[in-house]
Structure formats: structure tokens, C-alpha cells
Short mmCIF file of C-alpha atoms and ligand atoms in Angstrom, two decimals:
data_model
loop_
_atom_site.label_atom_id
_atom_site.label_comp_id
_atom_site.label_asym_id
_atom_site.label_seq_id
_atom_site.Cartn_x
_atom_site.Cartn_y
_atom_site.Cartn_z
CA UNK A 1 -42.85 -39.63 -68.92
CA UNK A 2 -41.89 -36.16 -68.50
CA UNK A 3 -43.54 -32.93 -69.30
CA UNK A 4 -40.66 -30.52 -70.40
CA UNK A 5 -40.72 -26.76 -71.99
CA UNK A 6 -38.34 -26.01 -74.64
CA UNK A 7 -37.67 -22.55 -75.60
CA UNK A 8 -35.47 -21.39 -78.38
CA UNK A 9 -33.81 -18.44 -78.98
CA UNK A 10 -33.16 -16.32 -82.35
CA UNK A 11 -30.18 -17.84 -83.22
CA UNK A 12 -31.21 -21.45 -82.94
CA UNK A 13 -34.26 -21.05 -85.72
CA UNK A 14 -32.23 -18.36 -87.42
CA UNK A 15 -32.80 -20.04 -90.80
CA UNK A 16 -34.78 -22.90 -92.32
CA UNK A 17 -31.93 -25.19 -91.75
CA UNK A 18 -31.58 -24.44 -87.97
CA UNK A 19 -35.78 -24.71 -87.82
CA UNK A 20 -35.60 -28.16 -89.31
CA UNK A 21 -32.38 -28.98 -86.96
CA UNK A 22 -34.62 -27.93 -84.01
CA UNK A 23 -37.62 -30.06 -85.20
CA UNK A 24 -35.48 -32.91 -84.98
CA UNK A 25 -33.88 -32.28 -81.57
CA UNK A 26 -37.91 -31.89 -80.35
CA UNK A 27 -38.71 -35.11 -82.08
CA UNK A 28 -36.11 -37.08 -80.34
CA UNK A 29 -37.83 -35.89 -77.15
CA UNK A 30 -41.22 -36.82 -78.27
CA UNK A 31 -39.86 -40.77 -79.34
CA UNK A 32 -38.17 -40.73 -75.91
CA UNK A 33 -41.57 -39.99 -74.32
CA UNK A 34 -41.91 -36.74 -73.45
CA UNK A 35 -44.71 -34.49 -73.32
CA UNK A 36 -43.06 -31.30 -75.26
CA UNK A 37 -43.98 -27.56 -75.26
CA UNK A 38 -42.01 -25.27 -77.33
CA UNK A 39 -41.28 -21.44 -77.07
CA UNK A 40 -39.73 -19.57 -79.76
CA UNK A 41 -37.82 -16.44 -80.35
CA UNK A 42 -38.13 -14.09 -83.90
CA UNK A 43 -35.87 -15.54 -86.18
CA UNK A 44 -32.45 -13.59 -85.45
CA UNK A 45 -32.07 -10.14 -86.30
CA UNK A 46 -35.69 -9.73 -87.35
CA UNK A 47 -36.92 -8.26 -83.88
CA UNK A 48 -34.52 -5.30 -84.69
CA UNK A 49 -35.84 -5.35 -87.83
CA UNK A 50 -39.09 -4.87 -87.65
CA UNK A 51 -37.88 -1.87 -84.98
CA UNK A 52 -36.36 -0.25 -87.15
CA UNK A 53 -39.12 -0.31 -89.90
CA UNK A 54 -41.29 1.12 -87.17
CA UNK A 55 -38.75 3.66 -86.18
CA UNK A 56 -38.39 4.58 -89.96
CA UNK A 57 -42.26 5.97 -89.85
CA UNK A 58 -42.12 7.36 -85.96
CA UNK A 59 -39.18 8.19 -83.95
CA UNK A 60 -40.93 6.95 -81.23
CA UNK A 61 -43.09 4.37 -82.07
CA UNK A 62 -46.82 4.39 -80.80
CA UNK A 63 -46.09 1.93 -78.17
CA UNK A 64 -49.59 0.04 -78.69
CA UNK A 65 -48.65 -0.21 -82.45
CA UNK A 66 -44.70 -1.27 -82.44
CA UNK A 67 -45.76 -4.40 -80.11
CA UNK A 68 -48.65 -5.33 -82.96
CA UNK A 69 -45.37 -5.06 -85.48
CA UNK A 70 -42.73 -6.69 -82.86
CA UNK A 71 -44.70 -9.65 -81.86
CA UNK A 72 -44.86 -10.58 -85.74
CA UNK A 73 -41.16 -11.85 -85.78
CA UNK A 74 -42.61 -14.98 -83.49
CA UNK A 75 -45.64 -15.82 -85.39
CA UNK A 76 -43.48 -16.56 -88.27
CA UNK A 77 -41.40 -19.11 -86.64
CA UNK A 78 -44.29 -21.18 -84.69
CA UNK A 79 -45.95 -21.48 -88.00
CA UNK A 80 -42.00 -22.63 -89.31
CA UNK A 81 -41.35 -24.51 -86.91
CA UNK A 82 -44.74 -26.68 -87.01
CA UNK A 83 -44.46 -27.11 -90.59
CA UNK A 84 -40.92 -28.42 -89.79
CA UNK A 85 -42.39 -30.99 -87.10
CA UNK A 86 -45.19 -32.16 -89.39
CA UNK A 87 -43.11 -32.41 -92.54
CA UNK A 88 -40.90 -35.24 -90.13
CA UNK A 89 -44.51 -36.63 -88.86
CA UNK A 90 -44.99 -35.29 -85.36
CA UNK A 91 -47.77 -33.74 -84.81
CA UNK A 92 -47.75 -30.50 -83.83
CA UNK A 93 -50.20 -26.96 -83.42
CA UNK A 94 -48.73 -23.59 -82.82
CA UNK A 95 -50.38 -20.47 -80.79
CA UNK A 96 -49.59 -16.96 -80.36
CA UNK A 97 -49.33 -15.47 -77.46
CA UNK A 98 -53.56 -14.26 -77.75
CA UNK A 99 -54.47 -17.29 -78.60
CA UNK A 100 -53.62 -19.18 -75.33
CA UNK A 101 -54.22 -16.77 -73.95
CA UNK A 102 -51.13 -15.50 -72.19
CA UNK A 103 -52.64 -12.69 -70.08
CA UNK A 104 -50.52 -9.63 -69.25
CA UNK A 105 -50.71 -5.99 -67.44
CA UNK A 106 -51.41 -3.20 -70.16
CA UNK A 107 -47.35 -1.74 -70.26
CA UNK A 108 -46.56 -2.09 -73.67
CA UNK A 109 -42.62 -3.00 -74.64
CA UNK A 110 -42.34 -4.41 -71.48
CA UNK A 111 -45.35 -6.06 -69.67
CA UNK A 112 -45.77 -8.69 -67.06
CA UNK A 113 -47.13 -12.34 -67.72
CA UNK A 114 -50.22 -12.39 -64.82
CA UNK A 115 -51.57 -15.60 -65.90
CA UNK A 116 -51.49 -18.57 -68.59
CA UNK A 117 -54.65 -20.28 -69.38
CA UNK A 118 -53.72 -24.07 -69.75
CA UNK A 119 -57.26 -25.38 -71.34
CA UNK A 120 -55.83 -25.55 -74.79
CA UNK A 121 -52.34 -26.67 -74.25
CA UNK A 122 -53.92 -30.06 -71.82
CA UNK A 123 -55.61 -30.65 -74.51
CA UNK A 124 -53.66 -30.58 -77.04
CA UNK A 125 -51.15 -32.37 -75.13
CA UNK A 126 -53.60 -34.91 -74.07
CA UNK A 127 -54.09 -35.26 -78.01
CA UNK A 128 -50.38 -36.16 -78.13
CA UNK A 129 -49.37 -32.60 -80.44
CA UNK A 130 -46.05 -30.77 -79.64
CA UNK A 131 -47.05 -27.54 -78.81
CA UNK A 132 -45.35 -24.72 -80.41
CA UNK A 133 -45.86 -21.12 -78.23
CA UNK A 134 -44.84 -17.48 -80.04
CA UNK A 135 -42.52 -16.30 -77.19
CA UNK A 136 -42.12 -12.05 -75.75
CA UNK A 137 -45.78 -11.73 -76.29
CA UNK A 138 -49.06 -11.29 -74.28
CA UNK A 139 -52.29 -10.10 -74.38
CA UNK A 140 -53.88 -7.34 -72.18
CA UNK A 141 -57.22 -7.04 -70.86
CA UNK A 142 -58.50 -4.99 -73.36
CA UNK A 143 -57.40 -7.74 -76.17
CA UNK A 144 -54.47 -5.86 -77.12
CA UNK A 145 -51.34 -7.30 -78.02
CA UNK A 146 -48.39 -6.98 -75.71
CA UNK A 147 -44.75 -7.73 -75.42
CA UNK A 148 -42.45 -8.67 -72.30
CA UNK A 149 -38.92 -6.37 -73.34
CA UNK A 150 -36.51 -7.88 -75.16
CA UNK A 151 -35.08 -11.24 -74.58
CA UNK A 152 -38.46 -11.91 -73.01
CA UNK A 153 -39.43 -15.31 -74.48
CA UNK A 154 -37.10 -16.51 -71.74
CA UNK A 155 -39.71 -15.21 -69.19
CA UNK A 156 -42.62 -16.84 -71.79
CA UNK A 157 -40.83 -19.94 -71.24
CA UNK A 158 -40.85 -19.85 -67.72
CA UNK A 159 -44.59 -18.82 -67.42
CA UNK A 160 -45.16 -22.09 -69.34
CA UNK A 161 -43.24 -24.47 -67.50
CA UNK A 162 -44.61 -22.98 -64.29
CA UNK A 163 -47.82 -23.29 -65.38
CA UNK A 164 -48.39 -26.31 -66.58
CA UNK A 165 -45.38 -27.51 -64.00
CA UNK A 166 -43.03 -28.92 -65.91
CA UNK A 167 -40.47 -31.27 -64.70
CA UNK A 168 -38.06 -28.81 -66.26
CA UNK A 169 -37.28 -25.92 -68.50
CA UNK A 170 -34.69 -25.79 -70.95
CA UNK A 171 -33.33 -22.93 -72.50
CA UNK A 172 -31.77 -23.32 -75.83
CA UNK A 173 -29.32 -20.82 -76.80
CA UNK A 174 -26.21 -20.36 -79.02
CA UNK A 175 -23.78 -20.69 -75.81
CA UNK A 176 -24.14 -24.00 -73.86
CA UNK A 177 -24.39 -22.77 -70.71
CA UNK A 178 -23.58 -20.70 -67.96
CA UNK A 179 -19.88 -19.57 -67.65
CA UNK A 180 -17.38 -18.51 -64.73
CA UNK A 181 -17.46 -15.59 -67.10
CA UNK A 182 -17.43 -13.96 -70.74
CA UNK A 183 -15.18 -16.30 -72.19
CA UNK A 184 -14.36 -13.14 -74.65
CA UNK A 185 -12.61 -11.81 -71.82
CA UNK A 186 -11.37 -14.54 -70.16
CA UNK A 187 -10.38 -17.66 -72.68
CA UNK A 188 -9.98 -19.86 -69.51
CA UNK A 189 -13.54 -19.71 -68.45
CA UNK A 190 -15.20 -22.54 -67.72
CA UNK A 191 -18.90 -23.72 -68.20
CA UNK A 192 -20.79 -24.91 -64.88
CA UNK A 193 -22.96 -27.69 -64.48
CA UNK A 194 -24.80 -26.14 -61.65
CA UNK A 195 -25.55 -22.63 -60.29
CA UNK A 196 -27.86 -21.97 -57.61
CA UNK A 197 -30.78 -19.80 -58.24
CA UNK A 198 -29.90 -16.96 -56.06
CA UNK A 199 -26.18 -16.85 -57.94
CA UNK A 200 -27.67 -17.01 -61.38
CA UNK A 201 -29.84 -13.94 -60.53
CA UNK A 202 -26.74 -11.98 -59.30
CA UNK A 203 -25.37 -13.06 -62.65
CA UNK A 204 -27.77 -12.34 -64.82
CA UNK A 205 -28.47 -8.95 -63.38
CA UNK A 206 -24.70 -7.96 -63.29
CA UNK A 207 -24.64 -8.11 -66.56
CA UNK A 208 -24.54 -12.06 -68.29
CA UNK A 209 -26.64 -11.73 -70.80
CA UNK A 210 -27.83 -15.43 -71.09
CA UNK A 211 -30.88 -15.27 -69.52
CA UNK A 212 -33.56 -12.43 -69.05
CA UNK A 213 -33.08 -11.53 -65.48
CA UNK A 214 -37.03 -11.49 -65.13
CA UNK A 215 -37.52 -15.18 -66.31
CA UNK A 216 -34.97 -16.16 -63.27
CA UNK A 217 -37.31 -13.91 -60.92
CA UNK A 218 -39.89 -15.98 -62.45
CA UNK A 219 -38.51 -19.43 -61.79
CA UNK A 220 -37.13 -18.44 -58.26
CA UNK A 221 -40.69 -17.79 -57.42
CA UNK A 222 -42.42 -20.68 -58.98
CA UNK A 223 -39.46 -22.98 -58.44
CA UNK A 224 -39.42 -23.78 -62.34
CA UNK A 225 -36.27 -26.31 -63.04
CA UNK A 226 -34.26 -24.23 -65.40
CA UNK A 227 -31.52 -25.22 -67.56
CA UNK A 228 -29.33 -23.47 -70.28
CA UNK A 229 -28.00 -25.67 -72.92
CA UNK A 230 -26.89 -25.11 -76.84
CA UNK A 231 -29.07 -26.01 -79.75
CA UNK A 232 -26.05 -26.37 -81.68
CA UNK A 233 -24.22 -28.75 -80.04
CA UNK A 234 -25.27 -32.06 -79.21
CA UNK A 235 -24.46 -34.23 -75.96
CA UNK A 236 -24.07 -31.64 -73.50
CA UNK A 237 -26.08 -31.19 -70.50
CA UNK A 238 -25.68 -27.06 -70.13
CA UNK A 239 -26.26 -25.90 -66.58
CA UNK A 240 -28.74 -26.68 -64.12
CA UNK A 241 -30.28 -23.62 -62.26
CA UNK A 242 -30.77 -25.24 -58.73
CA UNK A 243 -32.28 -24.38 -55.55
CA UNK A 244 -30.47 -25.79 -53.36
CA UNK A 245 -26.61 -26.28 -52.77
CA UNK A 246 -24.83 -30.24 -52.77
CA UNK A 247 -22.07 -31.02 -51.26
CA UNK A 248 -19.70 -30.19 -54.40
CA UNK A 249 -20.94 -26.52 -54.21
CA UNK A 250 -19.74 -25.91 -50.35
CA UNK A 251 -16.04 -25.90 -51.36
CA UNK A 252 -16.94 -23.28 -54.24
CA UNK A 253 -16.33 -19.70 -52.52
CA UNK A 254 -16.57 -18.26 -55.90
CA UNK A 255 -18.90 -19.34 -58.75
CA UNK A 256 -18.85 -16.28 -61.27
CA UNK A 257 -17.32 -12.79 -62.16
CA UNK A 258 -19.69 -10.77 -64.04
CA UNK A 259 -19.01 -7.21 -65.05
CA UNK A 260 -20.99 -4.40 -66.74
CA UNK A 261 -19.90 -2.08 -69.18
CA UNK A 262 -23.05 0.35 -68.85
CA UNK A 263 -22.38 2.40 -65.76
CA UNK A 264 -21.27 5.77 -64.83
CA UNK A 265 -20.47 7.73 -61.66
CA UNK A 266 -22.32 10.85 -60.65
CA UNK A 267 -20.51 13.37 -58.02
CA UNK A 268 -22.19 15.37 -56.24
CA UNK A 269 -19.81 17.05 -53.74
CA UNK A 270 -19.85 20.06 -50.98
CA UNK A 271 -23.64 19.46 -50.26
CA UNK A 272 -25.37 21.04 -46.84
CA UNK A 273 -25.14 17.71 -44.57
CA UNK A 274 -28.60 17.39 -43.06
CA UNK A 275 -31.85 15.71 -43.56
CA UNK A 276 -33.36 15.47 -46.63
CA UNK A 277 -30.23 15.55 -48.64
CA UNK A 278 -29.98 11.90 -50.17
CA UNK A 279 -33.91 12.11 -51.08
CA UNK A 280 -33.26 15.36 -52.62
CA UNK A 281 -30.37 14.50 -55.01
CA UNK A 282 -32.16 10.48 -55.83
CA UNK A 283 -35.83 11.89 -55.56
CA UNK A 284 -34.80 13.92 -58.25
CA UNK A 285 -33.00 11.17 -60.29
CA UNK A 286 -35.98 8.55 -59.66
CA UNK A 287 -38.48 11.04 -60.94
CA UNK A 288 -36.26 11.10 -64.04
CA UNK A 289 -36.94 7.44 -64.03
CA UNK A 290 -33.53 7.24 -64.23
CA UNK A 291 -32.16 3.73 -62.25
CA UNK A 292 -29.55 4.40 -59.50
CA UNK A 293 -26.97 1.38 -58.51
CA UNK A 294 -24.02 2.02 -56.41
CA UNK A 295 -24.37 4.95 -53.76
CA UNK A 296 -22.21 6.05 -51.38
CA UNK A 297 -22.11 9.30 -49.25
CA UNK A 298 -19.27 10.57 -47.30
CA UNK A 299 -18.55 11.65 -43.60
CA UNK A 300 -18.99 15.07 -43.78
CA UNK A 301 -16.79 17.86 -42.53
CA UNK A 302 -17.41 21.84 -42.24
CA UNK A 303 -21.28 20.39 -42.14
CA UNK A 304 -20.78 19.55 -45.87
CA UNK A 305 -20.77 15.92 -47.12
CA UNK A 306 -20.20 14.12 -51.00
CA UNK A 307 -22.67 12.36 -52.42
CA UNK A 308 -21.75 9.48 -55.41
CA UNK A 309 -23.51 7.37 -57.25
CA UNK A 310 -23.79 5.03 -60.70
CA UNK A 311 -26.56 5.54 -62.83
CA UNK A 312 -26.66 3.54 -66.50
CA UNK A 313 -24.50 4.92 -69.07
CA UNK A 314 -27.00 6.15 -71.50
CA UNK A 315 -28.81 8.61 -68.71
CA UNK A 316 -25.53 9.84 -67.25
CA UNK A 317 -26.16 13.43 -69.22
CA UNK A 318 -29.75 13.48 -68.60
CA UNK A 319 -28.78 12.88 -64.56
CA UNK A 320 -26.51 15.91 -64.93
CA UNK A 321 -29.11 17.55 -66.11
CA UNK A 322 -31.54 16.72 -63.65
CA UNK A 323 -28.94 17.80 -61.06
CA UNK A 324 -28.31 21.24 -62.01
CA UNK A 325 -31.74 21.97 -62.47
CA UNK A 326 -32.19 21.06 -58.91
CA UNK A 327 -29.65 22.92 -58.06
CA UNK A 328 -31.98 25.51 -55.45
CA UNK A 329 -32.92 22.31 -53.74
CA UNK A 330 -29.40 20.95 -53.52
CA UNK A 331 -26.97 23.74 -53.16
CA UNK A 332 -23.98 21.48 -54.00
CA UNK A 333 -20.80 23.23 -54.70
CA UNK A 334 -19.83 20.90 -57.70
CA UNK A 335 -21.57 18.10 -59.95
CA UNK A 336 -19.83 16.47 -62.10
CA UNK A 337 -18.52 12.45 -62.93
CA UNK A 338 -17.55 9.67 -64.93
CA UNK A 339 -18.91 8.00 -67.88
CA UNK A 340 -15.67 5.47 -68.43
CA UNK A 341 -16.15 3.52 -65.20
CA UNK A 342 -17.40 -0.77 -65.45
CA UNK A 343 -18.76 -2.48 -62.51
CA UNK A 344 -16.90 -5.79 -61.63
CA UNK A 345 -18.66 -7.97 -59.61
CA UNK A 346 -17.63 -11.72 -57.75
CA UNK A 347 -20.19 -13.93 -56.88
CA UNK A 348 -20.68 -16.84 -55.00
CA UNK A 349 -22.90 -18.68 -52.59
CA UNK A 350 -20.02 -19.86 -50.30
CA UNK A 351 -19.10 -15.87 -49.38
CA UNK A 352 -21.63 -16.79 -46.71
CA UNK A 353 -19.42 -19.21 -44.93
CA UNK A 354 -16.15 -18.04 -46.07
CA UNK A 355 -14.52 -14.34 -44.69
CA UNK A 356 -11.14 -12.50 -46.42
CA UNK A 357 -12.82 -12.82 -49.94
CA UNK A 358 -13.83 -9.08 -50.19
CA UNK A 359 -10.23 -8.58 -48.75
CA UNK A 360 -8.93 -10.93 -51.43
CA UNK A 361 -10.34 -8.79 -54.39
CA UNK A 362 -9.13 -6.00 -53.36
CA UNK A 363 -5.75 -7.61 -52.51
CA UNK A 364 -5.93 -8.92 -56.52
CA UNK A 365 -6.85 -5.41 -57.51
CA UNK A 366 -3.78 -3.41 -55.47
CA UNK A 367 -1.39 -6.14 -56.97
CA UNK A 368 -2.81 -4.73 -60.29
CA UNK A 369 -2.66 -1.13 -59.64
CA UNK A 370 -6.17 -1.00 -59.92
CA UNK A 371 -7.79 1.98 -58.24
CA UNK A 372 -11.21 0.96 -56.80
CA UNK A 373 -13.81 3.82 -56.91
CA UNK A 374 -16.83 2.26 -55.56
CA UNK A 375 -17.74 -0.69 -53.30
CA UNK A 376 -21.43 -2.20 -53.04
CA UNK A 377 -21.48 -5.78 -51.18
CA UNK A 378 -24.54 -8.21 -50.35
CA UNK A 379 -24.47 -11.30 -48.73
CA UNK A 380 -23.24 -13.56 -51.67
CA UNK A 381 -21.23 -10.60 -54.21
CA UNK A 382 -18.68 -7.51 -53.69
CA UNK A 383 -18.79 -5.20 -56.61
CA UNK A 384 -16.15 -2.73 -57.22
CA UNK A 385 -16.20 -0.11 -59.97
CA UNK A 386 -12.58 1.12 -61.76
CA UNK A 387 -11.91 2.93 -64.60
CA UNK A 388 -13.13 1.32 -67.93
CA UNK A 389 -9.65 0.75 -68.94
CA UNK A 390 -8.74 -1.50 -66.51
CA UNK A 391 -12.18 -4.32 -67.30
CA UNK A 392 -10.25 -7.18 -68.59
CA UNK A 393 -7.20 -6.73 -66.25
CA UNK A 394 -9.46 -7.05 -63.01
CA UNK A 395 -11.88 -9.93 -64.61
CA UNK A 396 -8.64 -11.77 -65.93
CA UNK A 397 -6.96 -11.40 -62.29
CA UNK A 398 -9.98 -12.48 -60.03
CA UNK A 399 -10.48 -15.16 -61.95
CA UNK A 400 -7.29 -16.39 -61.93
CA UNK A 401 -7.33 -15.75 -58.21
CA UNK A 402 -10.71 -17.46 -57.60
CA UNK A 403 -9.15 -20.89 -59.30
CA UNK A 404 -11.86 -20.61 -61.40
CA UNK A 405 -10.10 -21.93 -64.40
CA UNK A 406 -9.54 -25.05 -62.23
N1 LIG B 501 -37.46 -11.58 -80.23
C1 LIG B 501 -37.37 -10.87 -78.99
C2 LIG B 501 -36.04 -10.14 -78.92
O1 LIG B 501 -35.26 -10.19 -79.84
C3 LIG B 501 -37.60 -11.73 -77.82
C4 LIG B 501 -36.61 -12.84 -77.59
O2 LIG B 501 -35.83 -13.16 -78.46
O3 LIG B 501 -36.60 -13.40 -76.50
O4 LIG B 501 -35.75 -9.52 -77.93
MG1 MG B 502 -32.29 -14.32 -75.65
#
């Protein structure tokens, strides 16, 4: 008998149909033996929703208040969703995040799980229930409700299945399962059975927007089994998150392309070249709390060096900004950039083995005319950035390349 934690997301209990589709899926578990613990998502589209009745009344919501009116969207499905179970006799109890309690630090909209109490859920499992969790939610010390930024009943999931270590986590989702990349963008992609952990967190944090990059921090650290799979399709095994690489994965240079749309490039050019200069020009940006990516500073010459970097798309003004009005601290002779520039980004565990594949991208790209602005490498993923225009050329091209359509 196995002990597994099911979470699904806003699309798969998007209506009553779906919730009663998902009670059965849990029930066939259950006959099969299986301890089950649920998570669930809001219903889709109600998270935004309920933001924008809040955002209706305040521009910016009182943060304590909008996660009292966000964390609603779950309570209504757990209560669903149980109904569902019972009405198809399994037993089954749902909790809110409070009620377990599922204790987090006090940053509202996006706080960290710090513990899960387990009393209830033994218990109730011991009683033979299916327990049904609200996901994105938390409580804080002071007994106020919190929730973990969006997409965060992932990281709920997780939590659980660490927790109360589960032979394995599955997340449910309306895609069934990790690809080689958008298939939007590149019809050929194919779904993997396996990715290693460290991959799927390059992944996920260039931009693949299947999991919340925080719930694969999560498992990574408390070696949760993860899997993604499809509520809506039957008889397919998704992919398996894995820790460790098999033999089939040592011929794979390549596992993914990933690419992200929200980037631009800040130039900062003719500054003094001396100490100081980089903490100057980032200081400035970080205190912004503006997130800085790519960076690269030239060789100077006539003691003056270039400084550029990517910041997210929606701060590029407010980085401008912040630069000029540091301008007596900077003395740069122009600042300017580019908001119409995407990150590309190749992954793969085998990089580690295998030389020539940065040289290989870049070969792909020149055959393209593709001008490369940027470079950033680590030990398993080059990223390049190019002009916006140019996105599904370069993805369709690598991948082709990569023979990952094979
Ligand atoms: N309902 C929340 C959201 O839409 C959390 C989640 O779905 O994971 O972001
Ligand atoms: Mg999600």
C-alpha cells in the first residue's frame, strides 16, 4: 500500500463535471489501496476573480485582506470535491489550509510553508478518509491567513507529500507532462517520461510554466517523488521528476528548450571603469527590488567600460528610472535598452559530459541569421537572448538540431 498526494489544478475541478471526474480518478486509487491525500486549486478563473473584486474596492489591495478573499477560491472546491467523494461512497474530510495547520512566515501574497502539522491528517488516514487539503494557503503565527503566490498549491502539494513522506506526488494538470518544449511553438515537441530534478528546475525557472518553480525547490530539498500527469486523459504515466540519471538519460545531451518572453536589456555604456561601478548601477536596481538576470560588462577602453543587463519586462521603465536618478553616482555617458528581446535557453544534464554544444547553438543561430545579444551559461544550460522577433525561429531550429523531435 502506498501513501500518495494528489494535487489538482484549476482546470481539472473547473466545473462540477470535472470535480465528479476527479472523485472518480481518486476513488480508483483508494480501491487499488492507496492511502490518498488531495490538494486542490480555486476552480479556474476564480483566483483572478476574486482579484479583481478586491482590486475593484483598492487599487492595491490591503495585502492581509486580499489573501482572506484569495484563499476563498480553495475552500469552495475541498468542500466540492468531498461532497463528490461521499456522494460515490468514499469517505472523505476536507481542511483549509488553518485548519491543519499549514504554518507559514507572515509575507502575505507570497509566503513560505515552515511546517505541516500531520496529527490530523494520520488520523484521519488511519480512519481510512481521503483527505482533501485547500491548496496556496497558510497560516501565520499570528493566526492570520496567508497565501504562497500564484500557482502555489503546487508547493502545498509538495509540503504534504514531504511531510507525511509520500511514496510520490502527482501533479494533475491540463497538459500531461513535461515537454521538450511549448508545443505552441514547436508542434514536434515531445513529452518526456523522465527529467532529472536539477533540469526540471532550469525549466521551470526559464520560463515552463507547469510547475511552480518553488514546489521543485521544495521537492529537490526533501527529495519528494514528483510527477506531472493530465487529469483529462487517462492511461498515461506523465513525467517522472527524478534524482538521479539511468542509463537512457546519458545519451540525452539535450532534454529541453525553454524560452521567456518577459525580459529586457538595460545599457548602461561609457561608465568610469573602477571599483564600485557594478554595485553602483545593481545596488541601485536591487534596492528597486527590481530582479536582475543576464549581466555582462565589457573590457574597458579610455578607462571607460559598458555595463548590460536583463531585468523583467514589466520593471524595464522603472530601471531606467532608477538609473538616471543615480546618475551623480554613475556618471554614465548613455542609458538606454531594449524591451523586445526573449531569453532562449537549452538544457540538459549531459552538457556536463558532452563539449561543442554551446558552439552548436550558436552554430544553429548564425545559420539563422540570428544575432545573439547576450550569453549566460551554467553547468547544465546556455542561454542566449535575440531580438523578440526571432523566438520561434531559434526554439524551432535548436530543437530540430538537438533531435529532440526524435
Ligand atoms: N488558485 C491559485 C492560483 O490561481 C493557486 C493555484 O492554482 O495553484 O494561482
Ligand atoms: Mg498551476
Amino acid at each position: 500500500m502506498a501513501l500518495i498526494v494528489q494535487k489538482y489544478g484549476g482546470t481539472s475541478v473547473g466545473s462540477i463535471e470535472r470535480i465528479q471526474n476527479v472523485a472518480r480518478r481518486i476513488a480508483k486509487f483508494k480501491q487499488q489501496g492507496n492511502d490518498v491525500v488531495v490538494v486542490v486549486s480555486a476552480m479556474s478563473g476564480e483566483t483572478n476573480r476574486l482579484l479583481a473584486l478586491a482590486e475593484a474596492i483598492q487599487t492595491q489591495p490591503n495585502p492581509r485582506e486580499l489573501d482572506v478573499v484569495l484563499s476563498t477560491g480553495e475552500q469552495v472546491t475541498i468542500g466540492l470535491l468531498c461532497m463528490a467523494l461521499q456522494e460515490i461512497g468514499v469517505p472523505a474530510k476536507s481542511y483549509t489550509g488553518w485548519q491543519i495547520p499549514i504554518s507559514t512566515d507572515k509575507v502575505h501574497a507570497k509566503a513560505r510553508i515552515e511546517d505541516v502539522n500531520d496529527a490530523k491528517l494520520k488520523q484521519d488516514l488511519k480512519e481510512g478518509k481521503v483527505i482533501v487539503v485547500a491548496g496556496f494557503q497558510g497560516v501565520d503565527e499570528n493566526g492570520d491567513i496567508t497565501t504562497l503566490g500564484r500557482g502555489g498549491s503546487d508547493t502545498s502539494a509538495v509540503a504534504l507529500a514531504a511531510k507525511l513522506k509520500a511514496d510520490e506526488c502527482q501533479i494533475y494538470t491540463d497538459v500531461d507532462g513535461v515537454y521538450t518544449t511549448d508545443p505552441r511553438v514547436v508542434p514536434e515537441a515531445k513529452r518526456l517520461n523522465k527529467i532529472t530534478f536539477e533540469e526540471m528546475l532550469e525549466l521551470a525557472s526559464l520560463g515552463s510554466k507547469v510547475l511552480q518553480i518553488r514546489s521543485v525547490e521544495f521537492a529537490g530539498k526533501y527529495h519528494v517523488r514528483l510527477r506531472v500527469l493530465s487529469s483529462l486523459k487517462d492511461e498515461c504515466e506523465g513525467t517522472l521528476i527524478t534524482f538521479e540519471e539511468d542509463e537512457n538519460m546519458e545519451h540525452v545531451v539535450v532534454s529541453g528548450i525553454a524560452f521567456d518572453k518577459n525580459q529586457a536589456r538595460v545599457n548602461v555604456k561609457g561608465v568610469p571603469d573602477r571599483p564600485g561601478i557594478a554595485y553602483n548601477i545593481l545596488g541601485s536596481i536591487a534596492d528597486a527590488n527590481i530582479e536582475v538576470d543576464m549581466i555582462i560588462q565589457n573590457v574597458g577602453e579610455n578607462d571607460t567600460t559598458d555595463f548590460s543587463f536583463t531585468v523583467p519586462r514589466n520593471d524595464y521603465q522603472n530601471a531606467l528610472k532608477v538609473l538616471n536618478a543615480e546618475q551623480d553616482k554613475i556618471h554614465a555617458k548613455t542609458i538606454d535598452g531594449d524591451d523586445t528581446v526573449v531569453k532562449v535557453s537549452v538544457v540538459g544534464l549531459g552538457m556536463r559530459s558532452h563539449s561543442g554544444v554551446a558552439s552548436q547553438i550558436f552554430k544553429t543561430l548564425a545559420d539563422e541569421n540570428i544575432n545573439i545579444q547576450m550569453i549566460s551559461t551554467s553547468e547544465i544550460k546556455v542561454s542566449v537572448l535575440i531580438d523578440e522577433k526571432y523566438l520561434e525561429l531559434a526554439t524551432r531550429a535548436l530543437h530540430e538540431v538537438f533531435q529532440l523531435d526524435k
